[in-house]
Amino acid sequence: MFDALKRLIDPDHVESDDARVLLAWAKAEGHAFKHVKGKTGGGHVVEAAAGWRAEWGSSQRPYIIGKELRFRAETGIPGDVQMILVSKVLAHTLESDVFSRFTNAMQTQIDNTLPDEMRWLAMHPSVRLPDESVLSRRFALFANAEPVMTHWLDADTVQALEEAATSWWSDSLVLVVTLNRGILTARMGGQPLENAQLKLVSALFAKLAARLQVVARLVG
């Protein structure tokens, strides 16, 4: 009852420093901020007028410890198109984990308990990124539909990714961008949250999602 009264008096009340950063960013950007209940403590959702949303709560992936921040957007891309974009450093770490699980269990097929994106590293071919670019030197793109990815990586998208790769998207940052069932998702660690990082990641995600929505109309 006490918690219900607190929400009635202060509907935007949050308990942690990270949640307060998320709330302040959402308000400053004009996004809607919502509380979400859950078995593991719940979390918060930020909804943008542009149609994408950010979810903050307990991690859903083994490679992210503690809280997780997810950006998600419907793209209209066919549901069977699968893609993962990740730094080569992180790709190597995830591939090593998959290989270790595979060999330790002496399995004959990829472990279906692994997250989709970890299995895709072994299942899907690598998509060639622009030559002589920071993107091609530091990042890897895997997909089962290269023509869709080629349309997606137009000059503006490549430039946005290049700017991220040369400024804030470091090798130490755990950030994984995937496309599955028509939904573009970016996952990253949710502790600690920083306003500047939220602005940078959300701006890049919005561009990536908007371009995929254009591609969906081209290939659809």
mmCIF file with all atom_site columns, C-alpha atoms in Angstrom:
data_model
loop_
_atom_site.group_PDB
_atom_site.id
_atom_site.type_symbol
_atom_site.label_atom_id
_atom_site.label_alt_id
_atom_site.label_comp_id
_atom_site.label_asym_id
_atom_site.label_entity_id
_atom_site.label_seq_id
_atom_site.pdbx_PDB_ins_code
_atom_site.Cartn_x
_atom_site.Cartn_y
_atom_site.Cartn_z
_atom_site.occupancy
_atom_site.B_iso_or_equiv
_atom_site.pdbx_formal_charge
_atom_site.auth_seq_id
_atom_site.auth_comp_id
_atom_site.auth_asym_id
_atom_site.auth_atom_id
_atom_site.pdbx_PDB_model_num
ATOM 1   C CA . MET A 1 1   ? 0.000  0.000   0.000   1.00 0.00 ? 1   MET A CA 1
ATOM 2   C CA . PHE A 1 2   ? 2.840  2.365   0.856   1.00 0.00 ? 2   PHE A CA 1
ATOM 3   C CA . ASP A 1 3   ? 4.398  1.854   -2.595  1.00 0.00 ? 3   ASP A CA 1
ATOM 4   C CA . ALA A 1 4   ? 1.033  2.532   -4.231  1.00 0.00 ? 4   ALA A CA 1
ATOM 5   C CA . LEU A 1 5   ? 0.678  5.789   -2.280  1.00 0.00 ? 5   LEU A CA 1
ATOM 6   C CA . LYS A 1 6   ? 4.161  6.864   -3.335  1.00 0.00 ? 6   LYS A CA 1
ATOM 7   C CA . ARG A 1 7   ? 3.295  6.260   -6.993  1.00 0.00 ? 7   ARG A CA 1
ATOM 8   C CA . LEU A 1 8   ? 0.062  8.215   -6.579  1.00 0.00 ? 8   LEU A CA 1
ATOM 9   C CA . ILE A 1 9   ? 1.830  11.210  -5.011  1.00 0.00 ? 9   ILE A CA 1
ATOM 10  C CA . ASP A 1 10  ? 4.887  11.019  -7.291  1.00 0.00 ? 10  ASP A CA 1
ATOM 11  C CA . PRO A 1 11  ? 4.150  8.874   -10.391 1.00 0.00 ? 11  PRO A CA 1
ATOM 12  C CA . ASP A 1 12  ? 7.687  9.393   -11.716 1.00 0.00 ? 12  ASP A CA 1
ATOM 13  C CA . HIS A 1 13  ? 9.368  8.298   -8.478  1.00 0.00 ? 13  HIS A CA 1
ATOM 14  C CA . VAL A 1 14  ? 12.387 6.042   -9.062  1.00 0.00 ? 14  VAL A CA 1
ATOM 15  C CA . GLU A 1 15  ? 14.659 4.321   -6.580  1.00 0.00 ? 15  GLU A CA 1
ATOM 16  C CA . SER A 1 16  ? 18.110 4.143   -8.198  1.00 0.00 ? 16  SER A CA 1
ATOM 17  C CA . ASP A 1 17  ? 20.591 6.659   -9.589  1.00 0.00 ? 17  ASP A CA 1
ATOM 18  C CA . ASP A 1 18  ? 20.494 4.920   -12.995 1.00 0.00 ? 18  ASP A CA 1
ATOM 19  C CA . ALA A 1 19  ? 16.711 5.141   -13.136 1.00 0.00 ? 19  ALA A CA 1
ATOM 20  C CA . ARG A 1 20  ? 16.896 8.836   -12.250 1.00 0.00 ? 20  ARG A CA 1
ATOM 21  C CA . VAL A 1 21  ? 19.312 9.399   -15.141 1.00 0.00 ? 21  VAL A CA 1
ATOM 22  C CA . LEU A 1 22  ? 16.933 7.529   -17.464 1.00 0.00 ? 22  LEU A CA 1
ATOM 23  C CA . LEU A 1 23  ? 13.972 9.590   -16.243 1.00 0.00 ? 23  LEU A CA 1
ATOM 24  C CA . ALA A 1 24  ? 15.817 12.907  -16.631 1.00 0.00 ? 24  ALA A CA 1
ATOM 25  C CA . TRP A 1 25  ? 16.922 11.986  -20.160 1.00 0.00 ? 25  TRP A CA 1
ATOM 26  C CA . ALA A 1 26  ? 13.397 10.931  -21.143 1.00 0.00 ? 26  ALA A CA 1
ATOM 27  C CA . LYS A 1 27  ? 11.876 14.166  -19.865 1.00 0.00 ? 27  LYS A CA 1
ATOM 28  C CA . ALA A 1 28  ? 14.523 16.323  -21.530 1.00 0.00 ? 28  ALA A CA 1
ATOM 29  C CA . GLU A 1 29  ? 13.948 14.585  -24.887 1.00 0.00 ? 29  GLU A CA 1
ATOM 30  C CA . GLY A 1 30  ? 10.158 14.700  -24.617 1.00 0.00 ? 30  GLY A CA 1
ATOM 31  C CA . HIS A 1 31  ? 9.777  10.918  -24.386 1.00 0.00 ? 31  HIS A CA 1
ATOM 32  C CA . ALA A 1 32  ? 7.154  9.075   -22.332 1.00 0.00 ? 32  ALA A CA 1
ATOM 33  C CA . PHE A 1 33  ? 8.492  7.339   -19.197 1.00 0.00 ? 33  PHE A CA 1
ATOM 34  C CA . LYS A 1 34  ? 6.759  4.313   -17.672 1.00 0.00 ? 34  LYS A CA 1
ATOM 35  C CA . HIS A 1 35  ? 7.300  1.896   -14.786 1.00 0.00 ? 35  HIS A CA 1
ATOM 36  C CA . VAL A 1 36  ? 7.156  -1.830  -15.498 1.00 0.00 ? 36  VAL A CA 1
ATOM 37  C CA . LYS A 1 37  ? 6.533  -4.500  -12.878 1.00 0.00 ? 37  LYS A CA 1
ATOM 38  C CA . GLY A 1 38  ? 8.324  -7.832  -13.105 1.00 0.00 ? 38  GLY A CA 1
ATOM 39  C CA . LYS A 1 39  ? 9.372  -10.920 -11.203 1.00 0.00 ? 39  LYS A CA 1
ATOM 40  C CA . THR A 1 40  ? 12.987 -9.716  -11.036 1.00 0.00 ? 40  THR A CA 1
ATOM 41  C CA . GLY A 1 41  ? 12.247 -6.226  -9.778  1.00 0.00 ? 41  GLY A CA 1
ATOM 42  C CA . GLY A 1 42  ? 10.700 -4.695  -12.858 1.00 0.00 ? 42  GLY A CA 1
ATOM 43  C CA . GLY A 1 43  ? 12.181 -1.795  -14.752 1.00 0.00 ? 43  GLY A CA 1
ATOM 44  C CA . HIS A 1 44  ? 11.303 1.228   -16.835 1.00 0.00 ? 44  HIS A CA 1
ATOM 45  C CA . VAL A 1 45  ? 10.268 1.902   -20.422 1.00 0.00 ? 45  VAL A CA 1
ATOM 46  C CA . VAL A 1 46  ? 10.885 5.046   -22.440 1.00 0.00 ? 46  VAL A CA 1
ATOM 47  C CA . GLU A 1 47  ? 8.729  5.537   -25.545 1.00 0.00 ? 47  GLU A CA 1
ATOM 48  C CA . ALA A 1 48  ? 9.735  7.978   -28.280 1.00 0.00 ? 48  ALA A CA 1
ATOM 49  C CA . ALA A 1 49  ? 7.288  9.714   -30.584 1.00 0.00 ? 49  ALA A CA 1
ATOM 50  C CA . ALA A 1 50  ? 9.333  8.377   -33.520 1.00 0.00 ? 50  ALA A CA 1
ATOM 51  C CA . GLY A 1 51  ? 8.120  4.867   -32.655 1.00 0.00 ? 51  GLY A CA 1
ATOM 52  C CA . TRP A 1 52  ? 11.138 3.275   -30.979 1.00 0.00 ? 52  TRP A CA 1
ATOM 53  C CA . ARG A 1 53  ? 11.356 2.444   -27.293 1.00 0.00 ? 53  ARG A CA 1
ATOM 54  C CA . ALA A 1 54  ? 14.034 1.909   -24.660 1.00 0.00 ? 54  ALA A CA 1
ATOM 55  C CA . GLU A 1 55  ? 13.666 -0.733  -21.954 1.00 0.00 ? 55  GLU A CA 1
ATOM 56  C CA . TRP A 1 56  ? 15.758 -0.773  -18.779 1.00 0.00 ? 56  TRP A CA 1
ATOM 57  C CA . GLY A 1 57  ? 15.713 -3.684  -16.362 1.00 0.00 ? 57  GLY A CA 1
ATOM 58  C CA . SER A 1 58  ? 17.326 -7.000  -15.479 1.00 0.00 ? 58  SER A CA 1
ATOM 59  C CA . SER A 1 59  ? 19.624 -8.426  -18.136 1.00 0.00 ? 59  SER A CA 1
ATOM 60  C CA . GLN A 1 60  ? 18.137 -10.904 -20.594 1.00 0.00 ? 60  GLN A CA 1
ATOM 61  C CA . ARG A 1 61  ? 21.523 -11.984 -21.962 1.00 0.00 ? 61  ARG A CA 1
ATOM 62  C CA . PRO A 1 62  ? 24.438 -13.841 -20.330 1.00 0.00 ? 62  PRO A CA 1
ATOM 63  C CA . TYR A 1 63  ? 26.998 -11.451 -21.816 1.00 0.00 ? 63  TYR A CA 1
ATOM 64  C CA . ILE A 1 64  ? 25.453 -8.453  -20.004 1.00 0.00 ? 64  ILE A CA 1
ATOM 65  C CA . ILE A 1 65  ? 25.830 -8.462  -16.235 1.00 0.00 ? 65  ILE A CA 1
ATOM 66  C CA . GLY A 1 66  ? 23.346 -6.687  -13.954 1.00 0.00 ? 66  GLY A CA 1
ATOM 67  C CA . LYS A 1 67  ? 20.966 -4.237  -15.602 1.00 0.00 ? 67  LYS A CA 1
ATOM 68  C CA . GLU A 1 68  ? 20.430 -4.099  -19.345 1.00 0.00 ? 68  GLU A CA 1
ATOM 69  C CA . LEU A 1 69  ? 19.332 -1.252  -21.613 1.00 0.00 ? 69  LEU A CA 1
ATOM 70  C CA . ARG A 1 70  ? 17.502 -2.281  -24.773 1.00 0.00 ? 70  ARG A CA 1
ATOM 71  C CA . PHE A 1 71  ? 16.441 -0.098  -27.695 1.00 0.00 ? 71  PHE A CA 1
ATOM 72  C CA . ARG A 1 72  ? 13.758 -1.678  -29.880 1.00 0.00 ? 72  ARG A CA 1
ATOM 73  C CA . ALA A 1 73  ? 11.876 -0.667  -33.026 1.00 0.00 ? 73  ALA A CA 1
ATOM 74  C CA . GLU A 1 74  ? 9.568  -2.332  -35.530 1.00 0.00 ? 74  GLU A CA 1
ATOM 75  C CA . THR A 1 75  ? 11.088 -2.041  -39.013 1.00 0.00 ? 75  THR A CA 1
ATOM 76  C CA . GLY A 1 76  ? 8.739  -3.802  -41.417 1.00 0.00 ? 76  GLY A CA 1
ATOM 77  C CA . ILE A 1 77  ? 11.615 -5.978  -42.649 1.00 0.00 ? 77  ILE A CA 1
ATOM 78  C CA . PRO A 1 78  ? 10.481 -9.605  -43.324 1.00 0.00 ? 78  PRO A CA 1
ATOM 79  C CA . GLY A 1 79  ? 10.529 -11.642 -40.131 1.00 0.00 ? 79  GLY A CA 1
ATOM 80  C CA . ASP A 1 80  ? 12.957 -14.271 -41.407 1.00 0.00 ? 80  ASP A CA 1
ATOM 81  C CA . VAL A 1 81  ? 15.776 -11.744 -41.947 1.00 0.00 ? 81  VAL A CA 1
ATOM 82  C CA . GLN A 1 82  ? 18.398 -12.070 -39.199 1.00 0.00 ? 82  GLN A CA 1
ATOM 83  C CA . MET A 1 83  ? 21.376 -9.813  -38.555 1.00 0.00 ? 83  MET A CA 1
ATOM 84  C CA . ILE A 1 84  ? 23.950 -9.040  -35.888 1.00 0.00 ? 84  ILE A CA 1
ATOM 85  C CA . LEU A 1 85  ? 26.305 -6.040  -35.868 1.00 0.00 ? 85  LEU A CA 1
ATOM 86  C CA . VAL A 1 86  ? 28.989 -6.071  -33.199 1.00 0.00 ? 86  VAL A CA 1
ATOM 87  C CA . SER A 1 87  ? 32.578 -5.020  -32.599 1.00 0.00 ? 87  SER A CA 1
ATOM 88  C CA . LYS A 1 88  ? 35.128 -7.631  -33.638 1.00 0.00 ? 88  LYS A CA 1
ATOM 89  C CA . VAL A 1 89  ? 36.464 -7.744  -30.084 1.00 0.00 ? 89  VAL A CA 1
ATOM 90  C CA . LEU A 1 90  ? 33.053 -8.628  -28.674 1.00 0.00 ? 90  LEU A CA 1
ATOM 91  C CA . ALA A 1 91  ? 32.317 -10.988 -31.582 1.00 0.00 ? 91  ALA A CA 1
ATOM 92  C CA . HIS A 1 92  ? 35.499 -12.899 -30.758 1.00 0.00 ? 92  HIS A CA 1
ATOM 93  C CA . THR A 1 93  ? 34.484 -13.119 -27.086 1.00 0.00 ? 93  THR A CA 1
ATOM 94  C CA . LEU A 1 94  ? 31.003 -14.395 -27.941 1.00 0.00 ? 94  LEU A CA 1
ATOM 95  C CA . GLU A 1 95  ? 32.333 -16.845 -30.540 1.00 0.00 ? 95  GLU A CA 1
ATOM 96  C CA . SER A 1 96  ? 34.803 -18.217 -27.996 1.00 0.00 ? 96  SER A CA 1
ATOM 97  C CA . ASP A 1 97  ? 31.954 -18.752 -25.533 1.00 0.00 ? 97  ASP A CA 1
ATOM 98  C CA . VAL A 1 98  ? 29.911 -20.608 -28.152 1.00 0.00 ? 98  VAL A CA 1
ATOM 99  C CA . PHE A 1 99  ? 32.904 -22.773 -29.104 1.00 0.00 ? 99  PHE A CA 1
ATOM 100 C CA . SER A 1 100 ? 33.654 -23.544 -25.457 1.00 0.00 ? 100 SER A CA 1
ATOM 101 C CA . ARG A 1 101 ? 30.087 -24.637 -24.762 1.00 0.00 ? 101 ARG A CA 1
ATOM 102 C CA . PHE A 1 102 ? 30.007 -26.681 -27.960 1.00 0.00 ? 102 PHE A CA 1
ATOM 103 C CA . THR A 1 103 ? 33.241 -28.579 -27.278 1.00 0.00 ? 103 THR A CA 1
ATOM 104 C CA . ASN A 1 104 ? 32.813 -28.986 -23.518 1.00 0.00 ? 104 ASN A CA 1
ATOM 105 C CA . ALA A 1 105 ? 29.440 -30.655 -23.994 1.00 0.00 ? 105 ALA A CA 1
ATOM 106 C CA . MET A 1 106 ? 30.688 -32.620 -27.047 1.00 0.00 ? 106 MET A CA 1
ATOM 107 C CA . GLN A 1 107 ? 27.546 -31.546 -28.847 1.00 0.00 ? 107 GLN A CA 1
ATOM 108 C CA . THR A 1 108 ? 26.747 -32.246 -32.470 1.00 0.00 ? 108 THR A CA 1
ATOM 109 C CA . GLN A 1 109 ? 24.697 -29.098 -32.980 1.00 0.00 ? 109 GLN A CA 1
ATOM 110 C CA . ILE A 1 110 ? 24.595 -25.517 -31.742 1.00 0.00 ? 110 ILE A CA 1
ATOM 111 C CA . ASP A 1 111 ? 23.100 -25.186 -28.247 1.00 0.00 ? 111 ASP A CA 1
ATOM 112 C CA . ASN A 1 112 ? 19.545 -23.865 -28.654 1.00 0.00 ? 112 ASN A CA 1
ATOM 113 C CA . THR A 1 113 ? 19.671 -22.426 -25.136 1.00 0.00 ? 113 THR A CA 1
ATOM 114 C CA . LEU A 1 114 ? 22.132 -19.809 -26.371 1.00 0.00 ? 114 LEU A CA 1
ATOM 115 C CA . PRO A 1 115 ? 20.755 -16.394 -27.358 1.00 0.00 ? 115 PRO A CA 1
ATOM 116 C CA . ASP A 1 116 ? 19.930 -16.145 -31.075 1.00 0.00 ? 116 ASP A CA 1
ATOM 117 C CA . GLU A 1 117 ? 22.665 -13.617 -31.782 1.00 0.00 ? 117 GLU A CA 1
ATOM 118 C CA . MET A 1 118 ? 25.387 -15.871 -30.360 1.00 0.00 ? 118 MET A CA 1
ATOM 119 C CA . ARG A 1 119 ? 24.274 -18.736 -32.606 1.00 0.00 ? 119 ARG A CA 1
ATOM 120 C CA . TRP A 1 120 ? 24.115 -16.439 -35.643 1.00 0.00 ? 120 TRP A CA 1
ATOM 121 C CA . LEU A 1 121 ? 27.846 -15.771 -35.341 1.00 0.00 ? 121 LEU A CA 1
ATOM 122 C CA . ALA A 1 122 ? 28.380 -19.404 -36.280 1.00 0.00 ? 122 ALA A CA 1
ATOM 123 C CA . MET A 1 123 ? 25.389 -19.843 -38.577 1.00 0.00 ? 123 MET A CA 1
ATOM 124 C CA . HIS A 1 124 ? 25.331 -16.761 -40.816 1.00 0.00 ? 124 HIS A CA 1
ATOM 125 C CA . PRO A 1 125 ? 27.905 -15.500 -43.322 1.00 0.00 ? 125 PRO A CA 1
ATOM 126 C CA . SER A 1 126 ? 29.819 -12.308 -42.772 1.00 0.00 ? 126 SER A CA 1
ATOM 127 C CA . VAL A 1 127 ? 28.628 -9.296  -44.777 1.00 0.00 ? 127 VAL A CA 1
ATOM 128 C CA . ARG A 1 128 ? 31.374 -7.198  -46.341 1.00 0.00 ? 128 ARG A CA 1
ATOM 129 C CA . LEU A 1 129 ? 31.613 -3.700  -44.899 1.00 0.00 ? 129 LEU A CA 1
ATOM 130 C CA . PRO A 1 130 ? 32.970 -0.680  -46.837 1.00 0.00 ? 130 PRO A CA 1
ATOM 131 C CA . ASP A 1 131 ? 36.682 -1.070  -47.630 1.00 0.00 ? 131 ASP A CA 1
ATOM 132 C CA . GLU A 1 132 ? 39.229 1.169   -45.921 1.00 0.00 ? 132 GLU A CA 1
ATOM 133 C CA . SER A 1 133 ? 36.711 2.200   -43.278 1.00 0.00 ? 133 SER A CA 1
ATOM 134 C CA . VAL A 1 134 ? 36.981 2.187   -39.488 1.00 0.00 ? 134 VAL A CA 1
ATOM 135 C CA . LEU A 1 135 ? 33.780 0.178   -39.603 1.00 0.00 ? 135 LEU A CA 1
ATOM 136 C CA . SER A 1 136 ? 35.373 -2.650  -41.593 1.00 0.00 ? 136 SER A CA 1
ATOM 137 C CA . ARG A 1 137 ? 38.478 -2.713  -39.378 1.00 0.00 ? 137 ARG A CA 1
ATOM 138 C CA . ARG A 1 138 ? 36.687 -2.760  -36.042 1.00 0.00 ? 138 ARG A CA 1
ATOM 139 C CA . PHE A 1 139 ? 33.228 -4.241  -36.631 1.00 0.00 ? 139 PHE A CA 1
ATOM 140 C CA . ALA A 1 140 ? 31.637 -7.385  -38.007 1.00 0.00 ? 140 ALA A CA 1
ATOM 141 C CA . LEU A 1 141 ? 28.227 -7.816  -39.602 1.00 0.00 ? 141 LEU A CA 1
ATOM 142 C CA . PHE A 1 142 ? 26.612 -11.231 -39.974 1.00 0.00 ? 142 PHE A CA 1
ATOM 143 C CA . ALA A 1 143 ? 23.301 -11.797 -41.761 1.00 0.00 ? 143 ALA A CA 1
ATOM 144 C CA . ASN A 1 144 ? 21.271 -14.333 -43.697 1.00 0.00 ? 144 ASN A CA 1
ATOM 145 C CA . ALA A 1 145 ? 20.077 -11.720 -46.224 1.00 0.00 ? 145 ALA A CA 1
ATOM 146 C CA . GLU A 1 146 ? 23.018 -9.774  -47.646 1.00 0.00 ? 146 GLU A CA 1
ATOM 147 C CA . PRO A 1 147 ? 20.938 -7.804  -50.207 1.00 0.00 ? 147 PRO A CA 1
ATOM 148 C CA . VAL A 1 148 ? 18.866 -6.299  -47.369 1.00 0.00 ? 148 VAL A CA 1
ATOM 149 C CA . MET A 1 149 ? 22.040 -5.331  -45.519 1.00 0.00 ? 149 MET A CA 1
ATOM 150 C CA . THR A 1 150 ? 23.513 -3.785  -48.672 1.00 0.00 ? 150 THR A CA 1
ATOM 151 C CA . HIS A 1 151 ? 20.441 -1.564  -49.031 1.00 0.00 ? 151 HIS A CA 1
ATOM 152 C CA . TRP A 1 152 ? 20.614 -0.694  -45.340 1.00 0.00 ? 152 TRP A CA 1
ATOM 153 C CA . LEU A 1 153 ? 24.253 0.389   -45.441 1.00 0.00 ? 153 LEU A CA 1
ATOM 154 C CA . ASP A 1 154 ? 23.773 3.492   -47.562 1.00 0.00 ? 154 ASP A CA 1
ATOM 155 C CA . ALA A 1 155 ? 26.180 6.426   -47.301 1.00 0.00 ? 155 ALA A CA 1
ATOM 156 C CA . ASP A 1 156 ? 24.323 8.120   -44.432 1.00 0.00 ? 156 ASP A CA 1
ATOM 157 C CA . THR A 1 157 ? 24.094 4.921   -42.373 1.00 0.00 ? 157 THR A CA 1
ATOM 158 C CA . VAL A 1 158 ? 27.768 4.115   -42.890 1.00 0.00 ? 158 VAL A CA 1
ATOM 159 C CA . GLN A 1 159 ? 28.703 7.671   -41.915 1.00 0.00 ? 159 GLN A CA 1
ATOM 160 C CA . ALA A 1 160 ? 26.617 7.454   -38.720 1.00 0.00 ? 160 ALA A CA 1
ATOM 161 C CA . LEU A 1 161 ? 28.262 4.142   -37.799 1.00 0.00 ? 161 LEU A CA 1
ATOM 162 C CA . GLU A 1 162 ? 31.721 5.516   -38.653 1.00 0.00 ? 162 GLU A CA 1
ATOM 163 C CA . GLU A 1 163 ? 31.156 8.522   -36.383 1.00 0.00 ? 163 GLU A CA 1
ATOM 164 C CA . ALA A 1 164 ? 30.106 6.213   -33.553 1.00 0.00 ? 164 ALA A CA 1
ATOM 165 C CA . ALA A 1 165 ? 33.081 3.916   -34.121 1.00 0.00 ? 165 ALA A CA 1
ATOM 166 C CA . THR A 1 166 ? 35.545 6.814   -34.014 1.00 0.00 ? 166 THR A CA 1
ATOM 167 C CA . SER A 1 167 ? 34.069 8.577   -30.987 1.00 0.00 ? 167 SER A CA 1
ATOM 168 C CA . TRP A 1 168 ? 32.048 6.649   -28.396 1.00 0.00 ? 168 TRP A CA 1
ATOM 169 C CA . TRP A 1 169 ? 31.506 3.030   -29.575 1.00 0.00 ? 169 TRP A CA 1
ATOM 170 C CA . SER A 1 170 ? 34.709 1.632   -28.114 1.00 0.00 ? 170 SER A CA 1
ATOM 171 C CA . ASP A 1 171 ? 35.901 -1.981  -28.096 1.00 0.00 ? 171 ASP A CA 1
ATOM 172 C CA . SER A 1 172 ? 35.230 -2.124  -24.371 1.00 0.00 ? 172 SER A CA 1
ATOM 173 C CA . LEU A 1 173 ? 31.564 -1.164  -24.774 1.00 0.00 ? 173 LEU A CA 1
ATOM 174 C CA . VAL A 1 174 ? 29.237 -4.174  -24.775 1.00 0.00 ? 174 VAL A CA 1
ATOM 175 C CA . LEU A 1 175 ? 26.727 -3.134  -27.441 1.00 0.00 ? 175 LEU A CA 1
ATOM 176 C CA . VAL A 1 176 ? 25.015 -5.625  -29.750 1.00 0.00 ? 176 VAL A CA 1
ATOM 177 C CA . VAL A 1 177 ? 22.677 -4.609  -32.597 1.00 0.00 ? 177 VAL A CA 1
ATOM 178 C CA . THR A 1 178 ? 20.387 -7.304  -33.995 1.00 0.00 ? 178 THR A CA 1
ATOM 179 C CA . LEU A 1 179 ? 17.492 -7.692  -36.396 1.00 0.00 ? 179 LEU A CA 1
ATOM 180 C CA . ASN A 1 180 ? 15.026 -10.540 -35.928 1.00 0.00 ? 180 ASN A CA 1
ATOM 181 C CA . ARG A 1 181 ? 11.306 -10.985 -36.614 1.00 0.00 ? 181 ARG A CA 1
ATOM 182 C CA . GLY A 1 182 ? 11.288 -7.502  -38.092 1.00 0.00 ? 182 GLY A CA 1
ATOM 183 C CA . ILE A 1 183 ? 12.465 -5.898  -34.839 1.00 0.00 ? 183 ILE A CA 1
ATOM 184 C CA . LEU A 1 184 ? 15.717 -3.964  -34.604 1.00 0.00 ? 184 LEU A CA 1
ATOM 185 C CA . THR A 1 185 ? 17.264 -4.242  -31.129 1.00 0.00 ? 185 THR A CA 1
ATOM 186 C CA . ALA A 1 186 ? 20.341 -2.696  -29.535 1.00 0.00 ? 186 ALA A CA 1
ATOM 187 C CA . ARG A 1 187 ? 21.449 -4.200  -26.216 1.00 0.00 ? 187 ARG A CA 1
ATOM 188 C CA . MET A 1 188 ? 23.994 -2.733  -23.851 1.00 0.00 ? 188 MET A CA 1
ATOM 189 C CA . GLY A 1 189 ? 24.907 -2.675  -20.206 1.00 0.00 ? 189 GLY A CA 1
ATOM 190 C CA . GLY A 1 190 ? 22.543 -0.592  -18.108 1.00 0.00 ? 190 GLY A CA 1
ATOM 191 C CA . GLN A 1 191 ? 24.954 0.300   -15.310 1.00 0.00 ? 191 GLN A CA 1
ATOM 192 C CA . PRO A 1 192 ? 25.986 3.010   -14.950 1.00 0.00 ? 192 PRO A CA 1
ATOM 193 C CA . LEU A 1 193 ? 23.684 5.043   -17.178 1.00 0.00 ? 193 LEU A CA 1
ATOM 194 C CA . GLU A 1 194 ? 24.946 8.413   -18.381 1.00 0.00 ? 194 GLU A CA 1
ATOM 195 C CA . ASN A 1 195 ? 22.929 11.136  -20.062 1.00 0.00 ? 195 ASN A CA 1
ATOM 196 C CA . ALA A 1 196 ? 25.516 11.749  -22.791 1.00 0.00 ? 196 ALA A CA 1
ATOM 197 C CA . GLN A 1 197 ? 25.667 8.059   -23.662 1.00 0.00 ? 197 GLN A CA 1
ATOM 198 C CA . LEU A 1 198 ? 21.881 7.776   -23.784 1.00 0.00 ? 198 LEU A CA 1
ATOM 199 C CA . LYS A 1 199 ? 21.766 10.666  -26.254 1.00 0.00 ? 199 LYS A CA 1
ATOM 200 C CA . LEU A 1 200 ? 24.463 9.171   -28.482 1.00 0.00 ? 200 LEU A CA 1
ATOM 201 C CA . VAL A 1 201 ? 23.157 5.611   -28.537 1.00 0.00 ? 201 VAL A CA 1
ATOM 202 C CA . SER A 1 202 ? 19.518 6.625   -29.002 1.00 0.00 ? 202 SER A CA 1
ATOM 203 C CA . ALA A 1 203 ? 20.416 8.999   -31.863 1.00 0.00 ? 203 ALA A CA 1
ATOM 204 C CA . LEU A 1 204 ? 22.337 6.265   -33.677 1.00 0.00 ? 204 LEU A CA 1
ATOM 205 C CA . PHE A 1 205 ? 19.616 3.686   -33.039 1.00 0.00 ? 205 PHE A CA 1
ATOM 206 C CA . ALA A 1 206 ? 16.922 6.032   -34.372 1.00 0.00 ? 206 ALA A CA 1
ATOM 207 C CA . LYS A 1 207 ? 18.916 6.471   -37.612 1.00 0.00 ? 207 LYS A CA 1
ATOM 208 C CA . LEU A 1 208 ? 19.498 2.739   -38.026 1.00 0.00 ? 208 LEU A CA 1
ATOM 209 C CA . ALA A 1 209 ? 15.828 1.967   -37.430 1.00 0.00 ? 209 ALA A CA 1
ATOM 210 C CA . ALA A 1 210 ? 14.596 4.713   -39.774 1.00 0.00 ? 210 ALA A CA 1
ATOM 211 C CA . ARG A 1 211 ? 16.837 3.467   -42.585 1.00 0.00 ? 211 ARG A CA 1
ATOM 212 C CA . LEU A 1 212 ? 15.603 -0.119  -42.143 1.00 0.00 ? 212 LEU A CA 1
ATOM 213 C CA . GLN A 1 213 ? 12.019 1.130   -42.358 1.00 0.00 ? 213 GLN A CA 1
ATOM 214 C CA . VAL A 1 214 ? 12.907 2.728   -45.710 1.00 0.00 ? 214 VAL A CA 1
ATOM 215 C CA . VAL A 1 215 ? 14.584 -0.500  -46.869 1.00 0.00 ? 215 VAL A CA 1
ATOM 216 C CA . ALA A 1 216 ? 11.463 -2.470  -45.889 1.00 0.00 ? 216 ALA A CA 1
ATOM 217 C CA . ARG A 1 217 ? 9.462  -0.400  -48.373 1.00 0.00 ? 217 ARG A CA 1
ATOM 218 C CA . LEU A 1 218 ? 12.100 -0.936  -51.068 1.00 0.00 ? 218 LEU A CA 1
ATOM 219 C CA . VAL A 1 219 ? 12.305 -4.715  -50.719 1.00 0.00 ? 219 VAL A CA 1
ATOM 220 C CA . GLY A 1 220 ? 8.733  -5.338  -49.598 1.00 0.00 ? 220 GLY A CA 1
#
